[in-house]
mmCIF file with all atom_site columns, C-alpha atoms in Angstrom:
data_model
loop_
_atom_site.group_PDB
_atom_site.id
_atom_site.type_symbol
_atom_site.label_atom_id
_atom_site.label_alt_id
_atom_site.label_comp_id
_atom_site.label_asym_id
_atom_site.label_entity_id
_atom_site.label_seq_id
_atom_site.pdbx_PDB_ins_code
_atom_site.Cartn_x
_atom_site.Cartn_y
_atom_site.Cartn_z
_atom_site.occupancy
_atom_site.B_iso_or_equiv
_atom_site.pdbx_formal_charge
_atom_site.auth_seq_id
_atom_site.auth_comp_id
_atom_site.auth_asym_id
_atom_site.auth_atom_id
_atom_site.pdbx_PDB_model_num
ATOM 1   C CA . MET A 1 1   ? -28.834 3.034   -53.499 1.00 51.00 ? 269 MET A CA 1
ATOM 2   C CA . THR A 1 2   ? -29.780 -0.816  -53.853 1.00 54.00 ? 270 THR A CA 1
ATOM 3   C CA . ARG A 1 3   ? -25.593 -1.233  -53.735 1.00 51.00 ? 271 ARG A CA 1
ATOM 4   C CA . LEU A 1 4   ? -25.601 0.446   -50.190 1.00 45.00 ? 272 LEU A CA 1
ATOM 5   C CA . LEU A 1 5   ? -28.000 -1.213  -48.590 1.00 46.00 ? 273 LEU A CA 1
ATOM 6   C CA . SER A 1 6   ? -26.495 -4.682  -49.171 1.00 51.00 ? 274 SER A CA 1
ATOM 7   C CA . ILE A 1 7   ? -22.935 -2.860  -48.406 1.00 48.00 ? 275 ILE A CA 1
ATOM 8   C CA . PHE A 1 8   ? -25.393 -2.224  -45.009 1.00 47.00 ? 276 PHE A CA 1
ATOM 9   C CA . TRP A 1 9   ? -26.901 -5.604  -44.504 1.00 50.00 ? 277 TRP A CA 1
ATOM 10  C CA . LEU A 1 10  ? -23.633 -7.853  -45.352 1.00 49.00 ? 278 LEU A CA 1
ATOM 11  C CA . GLY A 1 11  ? -21.797 -5.000  -42.640 1.00 50.00 ? 279 GLY A CA 1
ATOM 12  C CA . LEU A 1 12  ? -24.496 -5.845  -40.048 1.00 44.00 ? 280 LEU A CA 1
ATOM 13  C CA . LEU A 1 13  ? -24.542 -9.132  -40.393 1.00 45.00 ? 281 LEU A CA 1
ATOM 14  C CA . CYS A 1 14  ? -20.763 -9.472  -40.134 1.00 47.00 ? 282 CYS A CA 1
ATOM 15  C CA . ILE A 1 15  ? -21.123 -7.903  -36.725 1.00 46.00 ? 283 ILE A CA 1
ATOM 16  C CA . ILE A 1 16  ? -24.205 -9.948  -35.940 1.00 46.00 ? 284 ILE A CA 1
ATOM 17  C CA . ILE A 1 17  ? -21.715 -13.421 -36.971 1.00 44.00 ? 285 ILE A CA 1
ATOM 18  C CA . GLY A 1 18  ? -18.444 -11.496 -34.996 1.00 46.00 ? 286 GLY A CA 1
ATOM 19  C CA . LEU A 1 19  ? -20.828 -10.841 -32.163 1.00 42.00 ? 287 LEU A CA 1
ATOM 20  C CA . THR A 1 20  ? -22.216 -14.350 -31.717 1.00 46.00 ? 288 THR A CA 1
ATOM 21  C CA . HIS A 1 21  ? -18.290 -15.632 -31.969 1.00 49.00 ? 289 HIS A CA 1
ATOM 22  C CA . TRP A 1 22  ? -17.685 -12.987 -29.521 1.00 45.00 ? 290 TRP A CA 1
ATOM 23  C CA . SER A 1 23  ? -15.675 -14.110 -26.192 1.00 51.00 ? 291 SER A CA 1
ATOM 24  C CA . PRO A 1 24  ? -15.050 -12.148 -23.285 1.00 49.00 ? 292 PRO A CA 1
ATOM 25  C CA . PRO A 1 25  ? -11.670 -11.001 -22.117 1.00 49.00 ? 293 PRO A CA 1
ATOM 26  C CA . ALA A 1 26  ? -9.573  -13.067 -20.229 1.00 51.00 ? 294 ALA A CA 1
ATOM 27  C CA . PHE A 1 27  ? -9.442  -11.306 -16.663 1.00 50.00 ? 295 PHE A CA 1
ATOM 28  C CA . ALA A 1 28  ? -13.255 -10.956 -17.344 1.00 51.00 ? 296 ALA A CA 1
ATOM 29  C CA . LYS A 1 29  ? -12.884 -15.174 -16.780 1.00 59.00 ? 297 LYS A CA 1
ATOM 30  C CA . ALA A 1 30  ? -10.939 -14.792 -13.222 1.00 62.00 ? 298 ALA A CA 1
ATOM 31  C CA . ASP A 1 31  ? -12.712 -16.725 -10.751 1.00 71.00 ? 299 ASP A CA 1
ATOM 32  C CA . PRO A 1 32  ? -14.421 -14.689 -7.947  1.00 66.00 ? 300 PRO A CA 1
ATOM 33  C CA . LEU A 1 33  ? -13.569 -16.528 -5.151  1.00 71.00 ? 301 LEU A CA 1
ATOM 34  C CA . VAL A 1 34  ? -9.565  -16.930 -5.542  1.00 78.00 ? 302 VAL A CA 1
ATOM 35  C CA . TRP A 1 35  ? -8.457  -13.830 -2.693  1.00 82.00 ? 303 TRP A CA 1
ATOM 36  C CA . ARG A 1 36  ? -11.064 -16.482 -0.573  1.00 85.00 ? 304 ARG A CA 1
ATOM 37  C CA . LYS A 1 37  ? -8.945  -19.697 -1.185  1.00 88.00 ? 305 LYS A CA 1
ATOM 38  C CA . GLN A 1 38  ? -5.710  -17.230 -0.451  1.00 93.00 ? 306 GLN A CA 1
ATOM 39  C CA . ILE A 1 39  ? -3.702  -17.968 2.621   1.00 96.00 ? 307 ILE A CA 1
ATOM 40  C CA . ILE A 1 40  ? -2.632  -14.665 4.020   1.00 97.00 ? 308 ILE A CA 1
ATOM 41  C CA . TYR A 1 41  ? -0.011  -14.111 6.176   1.00 98.00 ? 309 TYR A CA 1
ATOM 42  C CA . LEU A 1 42  ? -0.334  -9.999  7.186   1.00 98.00 ? 310 LEU A CA 1
ATOM 43  C CA . LEU A 1 43  ? 2.818   -9.001  8.952   1.00 98.00 ? 311 LEU A CA 1
ATOM 44  C CA . ILE A 1 44  ? 4.939   -4.961  9.240   1.00 98.00 ? 312 ILE A CA 1
ATOM 45  C CA . PRO A 1 45  ? 8.094   -5.492  7.618   1.00 98.00 ? 313 PRO A CA 1
ATOM 46  C CA . ASP A 1 46  ? 10.333  -3.379  10.117  1.00 95.00 ? 314 ASP A CA 1
ATOM 47  C CA . ARG A 1 47  ? 8.791   -6.187  12.681  1.00 95.00 ? 315 ARG A CA 1
ATOM 48  C CA . PHE A 1 48  ? 9.779   -9.128  10.768  1.00 97.00 ? 316 PHE A CA 1
ATOM 49  C CA . ALA A 1 49  ? 13.274  -10.106 10.206  1.00 97.00 ? 317 ALA A CA 1
ATOM 50  C CA . ASN A 1 50  ? 16.486  -7.765  10.292  1.00 96.00 ? 318 ASN A CA 1
ATOM 51  C CA . GLY A 1 51  ? 18.276  -8.241  7.096   1.00 97.00 ? 319 GLY A CA 1
ATOM 52  C CA . ASN A 1 52  ? 20.625  -5.407  6.715   1.00 96.00 ? 320 ASN A CA 1
ATOM 53  C CA . PRO A 1 53  ? 21.544  -3.390  10.385  1.00 93.00 ? 321 PRO A CA 1
ATOM 54  C CA . ASP A 1 54  ? 23.492  -1.313  8.084   1.00 92.00 ? 322 ASP A CA 1
ATOM 55  C CA . ASN A 1 55  ? 19.784  0.496   7.275   1.00 91.00 ? 323 ASN A CA 1
ATOM 56  C CA . ASP A 1 56  ? 18.243  0.390   10.643  1.00 87.00 ? 324 ASP A CA 1
ATOM 57  C CA . HIS A 1 57  ? 20.217  4.119   10.998  1.00 81.00 ? 325 HIS A CA 1
ATOM 58  C CA . ALA A 1 58  ? 19.863  4.580   8.145   1.00 78.00 ? 326 ALA A CA 1
ATOM 59  C CA . VAL A 1 59  ? 17.579  8.122   9.204   1.00 76.00 ? 327 VAL A CA 1
ATOM 60  C CA . ASP A 1 60  ? 19.354  9.888   12.096  1.00 61.00 ? 328 ASP A CA 1
ATOM 61  C CA . ILE A 1 61  ? 16.828  10.679  14.311  1.00 64.00 ? 329 ILE A CA 1
ATOM 62  C CA . ASP A 1 62  ? 15.983  9.639   17.834  1.00 63.00 ? 330 ASP A CA 1
ATOM 63  C CA . CYS A 1 63  ? 14.140  6.820   16.757  1.00 70.00 ? 331 CYS A CA 1
ATOM 64  C CA . PRO A 1 64  ? 16.386  3.766   17.097  1.00 57.00 ? 332 PRO A CA 1
ATOM 65  C CA . TYR A 1 65  ? 15.692  0.079   16.698  1.00 50.00 ? 333 TYR A CA 1
ATOM 66  C CA . ALA A 1 66  ? 16.186  -0.345  20.696  1.00 56.00 ? 334 ALA A CA 1
ATOM 67  C CA . ASP A 1 67  ? 14.017  -0.848  23.773  1.00 59.00 ? 335 ASP A CA 1
ATOM 68  C CA . TRP A 1 68  ? 11.139  1.295   23.914  1.00 71.00 ? 336 TRP A CA 1
ATOM 69  C CA . ASN A 1 69  ? 8.149   -0.896  21.569  1.00 79.00 ? 337 ASN A CA 1
ATOM 70  C CA . ARG A 1 70  ? 7.031   1.717   19.524  1.00 80.00 ? 338 ARG A CA 1
ATOM 71  C CA . MET A 1 71  ? 10.402  2.726   17.560  1.00 85.00 ? 339 MET A CA 1
ATOM 72  C CA . PHE A 1 72  ? 12.401  0.871   15.077  1.00 87.00 ? 340 PHE A CA 1
ATOM 73  C CA . HIS A 1 73  ? 12.942  -2.546  15.184  1.00 88.00 ? 341 HIS A CA 1
ATOM 74  C CA . GLY A 1 74  ? 15.246  -2.766  12.414  1.00 90.00 ? 342 GLY A CA 1
ATOM 75  C CA . GLY A 1 75  ? 13.466  -5.078  9.945   1.00 95.00 ? 343 GLY A CA 1
ATOM 76  C CA . ASP A 1 76  ? 13.901  -4.785  6.105   1.00 97.00 ? 344 ASP A CA 1
ATOM 77  C CA . PHE A 1 77  ? 13.381  -5.702  2.695   1.00 98.00 ? 345 PHE A CA 1
ATOM 78  C CA . ALA A 1 78  ? 16.086  -7.875  3.036   1.00 98.00 ? 346 ALA A CA 1
ATOM 79  C CA . GLY A 1 79  ? 14.967  -10.091 6.202   1.00 98.00 ? 347 GLY A CA 1
ATOM 80  C CA . LEU A 1 80  ? 11.627  -10.148 5.025   1.00 98.00 ? 348 LEU A CA 1
ATOM 81  C CA . LYS A 1 81  ? 13.442  -11.722 1.211   1.00 98.00 ? 349 LYS A CA 1
ATOM 82  C CA . GLN A 1 82  ? 15.481  -14.096 4.088   1.00 98.00 ? 350 GLN A CA 1
ATOM 83  C CA . HIS A 1 83  ? 12.782  -15.752 4.890   1.00 98.00 ? 351 HIS A CA 1
ATOM 84  C CA . VAL A 1 84  ? 10.050  -16.486 1.949   1.00 98.00 ? 352 VAL A CA 1
ATOM 85  C CA . ASP A 1 85  ? 10.952  -20.170 2.063   1.00 98.00 ? 353 ASP A CA 1
ATOM 86  C CA . TYR A 1 86  ? 9.895   -19.778 5.855   1.00 98.00 ? 354 TYR A CA 1
ATOM 87  C CA . LEU A 1 87  ? 6.571   -18.338 4.778   1.00 98.00 ? 355 LEU A CA 1
ATOM 88  C CA . LYS A 1 88  ? 6.392   -21.079 1.694   1.00 98.00 ? 356 LYS A CA 1
ATOM 89  C CA . ASP A 1 89  ? 6.795   -23.535 4.418   1.00 98.00 ? 357 ASP A CA 1
ATOM 90  C CA . LEU A 1 90  ? 3.880   -22.406 6.450   1.00 97.00 ? 358 LEU A CA 1
ATOM 91  C CA . GLY A 1 91  ? 1.929   -22.248 3.639   1.00 98.00 ? 359 GLY A CA 1
ATOM 92  C CA . VAL A 1 92  ? 1.516   -19.106 3.174   1.00 98.00 ? 360 VAL A CA 1
ATOM 93  C CA . THR A 1 93  ? -0.129  -18.109 -0.638  1.00 97.00 ? 361 THR A CA 1
ATOM 94  C CA . THR A 1 94  ? -0.370  -14.166 0.063   1.00 96.00 ? 362 THR A CA 1
ATOM 95  C CA . VAL A 1 95  ? 1.789   -11.394 2.175   1.00 98.00 ? 363 VAL A CA 1
ATOM 96  C CA . TRP A 1 96  ? -0.275  -8.503  3.136   1.00 97.00 ? 364 TRP A CA 1
ATOM 97  C CA . SER A 1 97  ? 2.339   -5.788  4.573   1.00 98.00 ? 365 SER A CA 1
ATOM 98  C CA . THR A 1 98  ? 1.363   -2.576  6.164   1.00 98.00 ? 366 THR A CA 1
ATOM 99  C CA . PRO A 1 99  ? 2.546   0.265   4.222   1.00 97.00 ? 367 PRO A CA 1
ATOM 100 C CA . ILE A 1 100 ? 5.942   0.884   3.113   1.00 97.00 ? 368 ILE A CA 1
ATOM 101 C CA . TYR A 1 101 ? 6.096   4.598   2.549   1.00 93.00 ? 369 TYR A CA 1
ATOM 102 C CA . GLU A 1 102 ? 8.877   7.242   3.934   1.00 95.00 ? 370 GLU A CA 1
ATOM 103 C CA . GLN A 1 103 ? 7.763   8.370   7.659   1.00 93.00 ? 371 GLN A CA 1
ATOM 104 C CA . VAL A 1 104 ? 7.178   11.912  9.059   1.00 90.00 ? 372 VAL A CA 1
ATOM 105 C CA . PRO A 1 105 ? 11.234  12.000  9.986   1.00 82.00 ? 373 PRO A CA 1
ATOM 106 C CA . GLU A 1 106 ? 10.830  13.219  13.631  1.00 80.00 ? 374 GLU A CA 1
ATOM 107 C CA . PRO A 1 107 ? 9.332   10.791  16.600  1.00 81.00 ? 375 PRO A CA 1
ATOM 108 C CA . VAL A 1 108 ? 5.661   11.650  18.209  1.00 79.00 ? 376 VAL A CA 1
ATOM 109 C CA . ALA A 1 109 ? 6.434   12.747  22.329  1.00 74.00 ? 377 ALA A CA 1
ATOM 110 C CA . GLY A 1 110 ? 4.809   9.768   24.253  1.00 71.00 ? 378 GLY A CA 1
ATOM 111 C CA . VAL A 1 111 ? 3.925   7.924   20.675  1.00 77.00 ? 379 VAL A CA 1
ATOM 112 C CA . GLY A 1 112 ? 7.029   6.655   19.193  1.00 82.00 ? 380 GLY A CA 1
ATOM 113 C CA . CYS A 1 113 ? 8.036   6.581   15.864  1.00 87.00 ? 381 CYS A CA 1
ATOM 114 C CA . GLY A 1 114 ? 5.915   5.671   12.400  1.00 90.00 ? 382 GLY A CA 1
ATOM 115 C CA . PHE A 1 115 ? 7.995   1.819   12.480  1.00 92.00 ? 383 PHE A CA 1
ATOM 116 C CA . HIS A 1 116 ? 5.092   0.912   11.438  1.00 94.00 ? 384 HIS A CA 1
ATOM 117 C CA . GLY A 1 117 ? 3.290   2.940   8.410   1.00 95.00 ? 385 GLY A CA 1
ATOM 118 C CA . TYR A 1 118 ? 0.780   4.771   9.186   1.00 93.00 ? 386 TYR A CA 1
ATOM 119 C CA . TRP A 1 119 ? 2.140   7.904   9.720   1.00 92.00 ? 387 TRP A CA 1
ATOM 120 C CA . PRO A 1 120 ? 3.335   8.919   5.915   1.00 94.00 ? 388 PRO A CA 1
ATOM 121 C CA . ASN A 1 121 ? 5.330   12.236  5.176   1.00 94.00 ? 389 ASN A CA 1
ATOM 122 C CA . TYR A 1 122 ? 3.179   12.675  2.154   1.00 93.00 ? 390 TYR A CA 1
ATOM 123 C CA . ARG A 1 123 ? 4.424   16.071  0.250   1.00 93.00 ? 391 ARG A CA 1
ATOM 124 C CA . ASP A 1 124 ? 3.039   17.926  -2.973  1.00 94.00 ? 392 ASP A CA 1
ATOM 125 C CA . PRO A 1 125 ? 4.157   17.082  -5.506  1.00 93.00 ? 393 PRO A CA 1
ATOM 126 C CA . TYR A 1 126 ? 4.609   12.912  -4.224  1.00 87.00 ? 394 TYR A CA 1
ATOM 127 C CA . THR A 1 127 ? 7.358   10.930  -5.807  1.00 89.00 ? 395 THR A CA 1
ATOM 128 C CA . GLY A 1 128 ? 6.881   7.501   -3.775  1.00 87.00 ? 396 GLY A CA 1
ATOM 129 C CA . PRO A 1 129 ? 9.974   7.452   -1.606  1.00 93.00 ? 397 PRO A CA 1
ATOM 130 C CA . ILE A 1 130 ? 10.515  4.118   0.379   1.00 95.00 ? 398 ILE A CA 1
ATOM 131 C CA . GLU A 1 131 ? 11.244  4.546   4.384   1.00 95.00 ? 399 GLU A CA 1
ATOM 132 C CA . PRO A 1 132 ? 15.050  4.427   4.208   1.00 94.00 ? 400 PRO A CA 1
ATOM 133 C CA . ARG A 1 133 ? 15.180  1.706   7.282   1.00 93.00 ? 401 ARG A CA 1
ATOM 134 C CA . LEU A 1 134 ? 13.569  -0.239  5.417   1.00 96.00 ? 402 LEU A CA 1
ATOM 135 C CA . GLY A 1 135 ? 15.907  -0.643  2.641   1.00 96.00 ? 403 GLY A CA 1
ATOM 136 C CA . THR A 1 136 ? 15.958  1.024   -1.434  1.00 96.00 ? 404 THR A CA 1
ATOM 137 C CA . ASP A 1 137 ? 13.318  0.703   -4.385  1.00 95.00 ? 405 ASP A CA 1
ATOM 138 C CA . GLU A 1 138 ? 16.225  -1.986  -5.515  1.00 97.00 ? 406 GLU A CA 1
ATOM 139 C CA . GLU A 1 139 ? 15.706  -4.441  -2.322  1.00 97.00 ? 407 GLU A CA 1
ATOM 140 C CA . PHE A 1 140 ? 11.527  -3.826  -2.864  1.00 97.00 ? 408 PHE A CA 1
ATOM 141 C CA . THR A 1 141 ? 11.687  -4.802  -6.739  1.00 97.00 ? 409 THR A CA 1
ATOM 142 C CA . ASP A 1 142 ? 14.090  -8.178  -5.779  1.00 97.00 ? 410 ASP A CA 1
ATOM 143 C CA . LEU A 1 143 ? 11.445  -9.160  -2.786  1.00 98.00 ? 411 LEU A CA 1
ATOM 144 C CA . LEU A 1 144 ? 8.397   -8.634  -5.315  1.00 97.00 ? 412 LEU A CA 1
ATOM 145 C CA . GLN A 1 145 ? 10.889  -11.305 -7.726  1.00 97.00 ? 413 GLN A CA 1
ATOM 146 C CA . THR A 1 146 ? 11.796  -13.355 -4.886  1.00 98.00 ? 414 THR A CA 1
ATOM 147 C CA . LEU A 1 147 ? 7.901   -13.889 -3.476  1.00 98.00 ? 415 LEU A CA 1
ATOM 148 C CA . ASP A 1 148 ? 6.955   -13.685 -7.476  1.00 97.00 ? 416 ASP A CA 1
ATOM 149 C CA . ASP A 1 149 ? 9.376   -16.633 -8.106  1.00 97.00 ? 417 ASP A CA 1
ATOM 150 C CA . HIS A 1 150 ? 7.607   -19.029 -5.655  1.00 97.00 ? 418 HIS A CA 1
ATOM 151 C CA . ASN A 1 151 ? 4.301   -18.048 -6.558  1.00 96.00 ? 419 ASN A CA 1
ATOM 152 C CA . ILE A 1 152 ? 3.325   -15.759 -3.932  1.00 97.00 ? 420 ILE A CA 1
ATOM 153 C CA . ARG A 1 153 ? 1.099   -12.318 -4.140  1.00 95.00 ? 421 ARG A CA 1
ATOM 154 C CA . TYR A 1 154 ? 2.062   -9.386  -2.849  1.00 96.00 ? 422 TYR A CA 1
ATOM 155 C CA . ILE A 1 155 ? -0.604  -7.205  -0.701  1.00 95.00 ? 423 ILE A CA 1
ATOM 156 C CA . LEU A 1 156 ? 0.506   -3.469  0.111   1.00 96.00 ? 424 LEU A CA 1
ATOM 157 C CA . ASP A 1 157 ? -1.620  -1.447  2.400   1.00 96.00 ? 425 ASP A CA 1
ATOM 158 C CA . VAL A 1 158 ? -2.011  2.117   1.495   1.00 93.00 ? 426 VAL A CA 1
ATOM 159 C CA . VAL A 1 159 ? -2.990  4.908   3.655   1.00 90.00 ? 427 VAL A CA 1
ATOM 160 C CA . VAL A 1 160 ? -5.581  7.384   1.388   1.00 88.00 ? 428 VAL A CA 1
ATOM 161 C CA . ASN A 1 161 ? -7.413  9.178   4.696   1.00 85.00 ? 429 ASN A CA 1
ATOM 162 C CA . HIS A 1 162 ? -4.861  11.052  6.687   1.00 87.00 ? 430 HIS A CA 1
ATOM 163 C CA . THR A 1 163 ? -0.902  12.208  6.631   1.00 89.00 ? 431 THR A CA 1
ATOM 164 C CA . GLY A 1 164 ? 1.929   11.679  9.082   1.00 90.00 ? 432 GLY A CA 1
ATOM 165 C CA . PHE A 1 165 ? 1.825   14.111  12.104  1.00 85.00 ? 433 PHE A CA 1
ATOM 166 C CA . ALA A 1 166 ? 3.716   16.928  11.124  1.00 85.00 ? 434 ALA A CA 1
ATOM 167 C CA . SER A 1 167 ? 4.695   15.857  7.194   1.00 91.00 ? 435 SER A CA 1
ATOM 168 C CA . ASP A 1 168 ? 5.508   17.451  5.001   1.00 93.00 ? 436 ASP A CA 1
ATOM 169 C CA . LEU A 1 169 ? 2.087   18.049  2.782   1.00 93.00 ? 437 LEU A CA 1
ATOM 170 C CA . LEU A 1 170 ? 1.014   19.492  6.252   1.00 89.00 ? 438 LEU A CA 1
ATOM 171 C CA . ASN A 1 171 ? 3.084   22.164  6.181   1.00 89.00 ? 439 ASN A CA 1
ATOM 172 C CA . GLN A 1 172 ? 2.656   23.086  3.033   1.00 94.00 ? 440 GLN A CA 1
ATOM 173 C CA . HIS A 1 173 ? -1.384  22.988  2.329   1.00 92.00 ? 441 HIS A CA 1
ATOM 174 C CA . PRO A 1 174 ? -2.808  23.701  5.953   1.00 88.00 ? 442 PRO A CA 1
ATOM 175 C CA . ASP A 1 175 ? -5.497  24.442  4.969   1.00 86.00 ? 443 ASP A CA 1
ATOM 176 C CA . TRP A 1 176 ? -6.501  20.857  3.507   1.00 87.00 ? 444 TRP A CA 1
ATOM 177 C CA . PHE A 1 177 ? -6.270  19.109  6.778   1.00 82.00 ? 445 PHE A CA 1
ATOM 178 C CA . ARG A 1 178 ? -9.022  18.967  10.172  1.00 71.00 ? 446 ARG A CA 1
ATOM 179 C CA . VAL A 1 179 ? -6.398  19.355  12.823  1.00 63.00 ? 447 VAL A CA 1
ATOM 180 C CA . ASP A 1 180 ? -6.456  20.266  16.118  1.00 58.00 ? 448 ASP A CA 1
ATOM 181 C CA . SER A 1 181 ? -11.033 19.115  16.287  1.00 57.00 ? 449 SER A CA 1
ATOM 182 C CA . ASP A 1 182 ? -12.034 17.018  19.124  1.00 58.00 ? 450 ASP A CA 1
ATOM 183 C CA . GLN A 1 183 ? -15.492 16.479  18.444  1.00 61.00 ? 451 GLN A CA 1
ATOM 184 C CA . CYS A 1 184 ? -17.748 15.584  15.123  1.00 66.00 ? 452 CYS A CA 1
ATOM 185 C CA . GLN A 1 185 ? -18.729 17.398  12.729  1.00 66.00 ? 453 GLN A CA 1
ATOM 186 C CA . GLN A 1 186 ? -21.256 18.433  10.342  1.00 65.00 ? 454 GLN A CA 1
ATOM 187 C CA . SER A 1 187 ? -20.500 20.264  6.581   1.00 67.00 ? 455 SER A CA 1
ATOM 188 C CA . ASP A 1 188 ? -22.444 22.109  4.820   1.00 70.00 ? 456 ASP A CA 1
ATOM 189 C CA . SER A 1 189 ? -23.018 19.226  2.842   1.00 68.00 ? 457 SER A CA 1
ATOM 190 C CA . GLY A 1 190 ? -24.565 16.590  6.126   1.00 64.00 ? 458 GLY A CA 1
ATOM 191 C CA . MET A 1 191 ? -22.075 14.907  6.138   1.00 64.00 ? 459 MET A CA 1
ATOM 192 C CA . ILE A 1 192 ? -20.686 13.873  9.642   1.00 61.00 ? 460 ILE A CA 1
ATOM 193 C CA . GLN A 1 193 ? -17.082 13.815  9.572   1.00 64.00 ? 461 GLN A CA 1
ATOM 194 C CA . CYS A 1 194 ? -15.454 12.263  12.958  1.00 63.00 ? 462 CYS A CA 1
ATOM 195 C CA . PRO A 1 195 ? -11.171 13.030  14.193  1.00 57.00 ? 463 PRO A CA 1
ATOM 196 C CA . SER A 1 196 ? -9.585  10.152  13.474  1.00 55.00 ? 464 SER A CA 1
ATOM 197 C CA . PRO A 1 197 ? -7.820  7.924   15.728  1.00 53.00 ? 465 PRO A CA 1
ATOM 198 C CA . PHE A 1 198 ? -4.426  8.988   17.263  1.00 56.00 ? 466 PHE A CA 1
ATOM 199 C CA . GLU A 1 199 ? -6.137  13.087  15.827  1.00 68.00 ? 467 GLU A CA 1
ATOM 200 C CA . VAL A 1 200 ? -3.768  12.310  12.949  1.00 76.00 ? 468 VAL A CA 1
ATOM 201 C CA . PRO A 1 201 ? -4.100  15.366  9.948   1.00 79.00 ? 469 PRO A CA 1
ATOM 202 C CA . ASP A 1 202 ? -7.388  14.039  8.356   1.00 73.00 ? 470 ASP A CA 1
#
């Protein structure tokens, strides 16, 4: 019994010594003001620079970069990569881009196309395809590497509360969405829910 107590107290002493000399992981010491120090440049990839005209019509629908300001204009990952030095010269330390996922395949009558990235063509299961007019997975990875080589961070905007008009997910699971509702509604839990801007399915 005495031996067991000795082992217990010795173990407890080791734990106490260990805790007094323990330091938190490095990430716990991160500067909480680090993002306040960043010079963030917000951009829409389609509107920034066209570095690869070959992908302008990567999807054969009536959304060419053309004569209407709500259509795709041709900007892509290649164009952004070609202008990283320009961003660096401006003093940019972080690039924040609008979403890059694949957009719904058809233009919305009177509204245009998802050049901005906020009409994702989500589906179930979702594999995260990139909008082909912006480039390929490899080109995106190459862009990230180039930004990193220039010590520029990258923030990707995301869409979590709605999908694009007539998206695959809306067709697969129409019961998941509130559509064609022109007024706020109160749920059974008492929460007030209102339609999304532009009546996108949410």
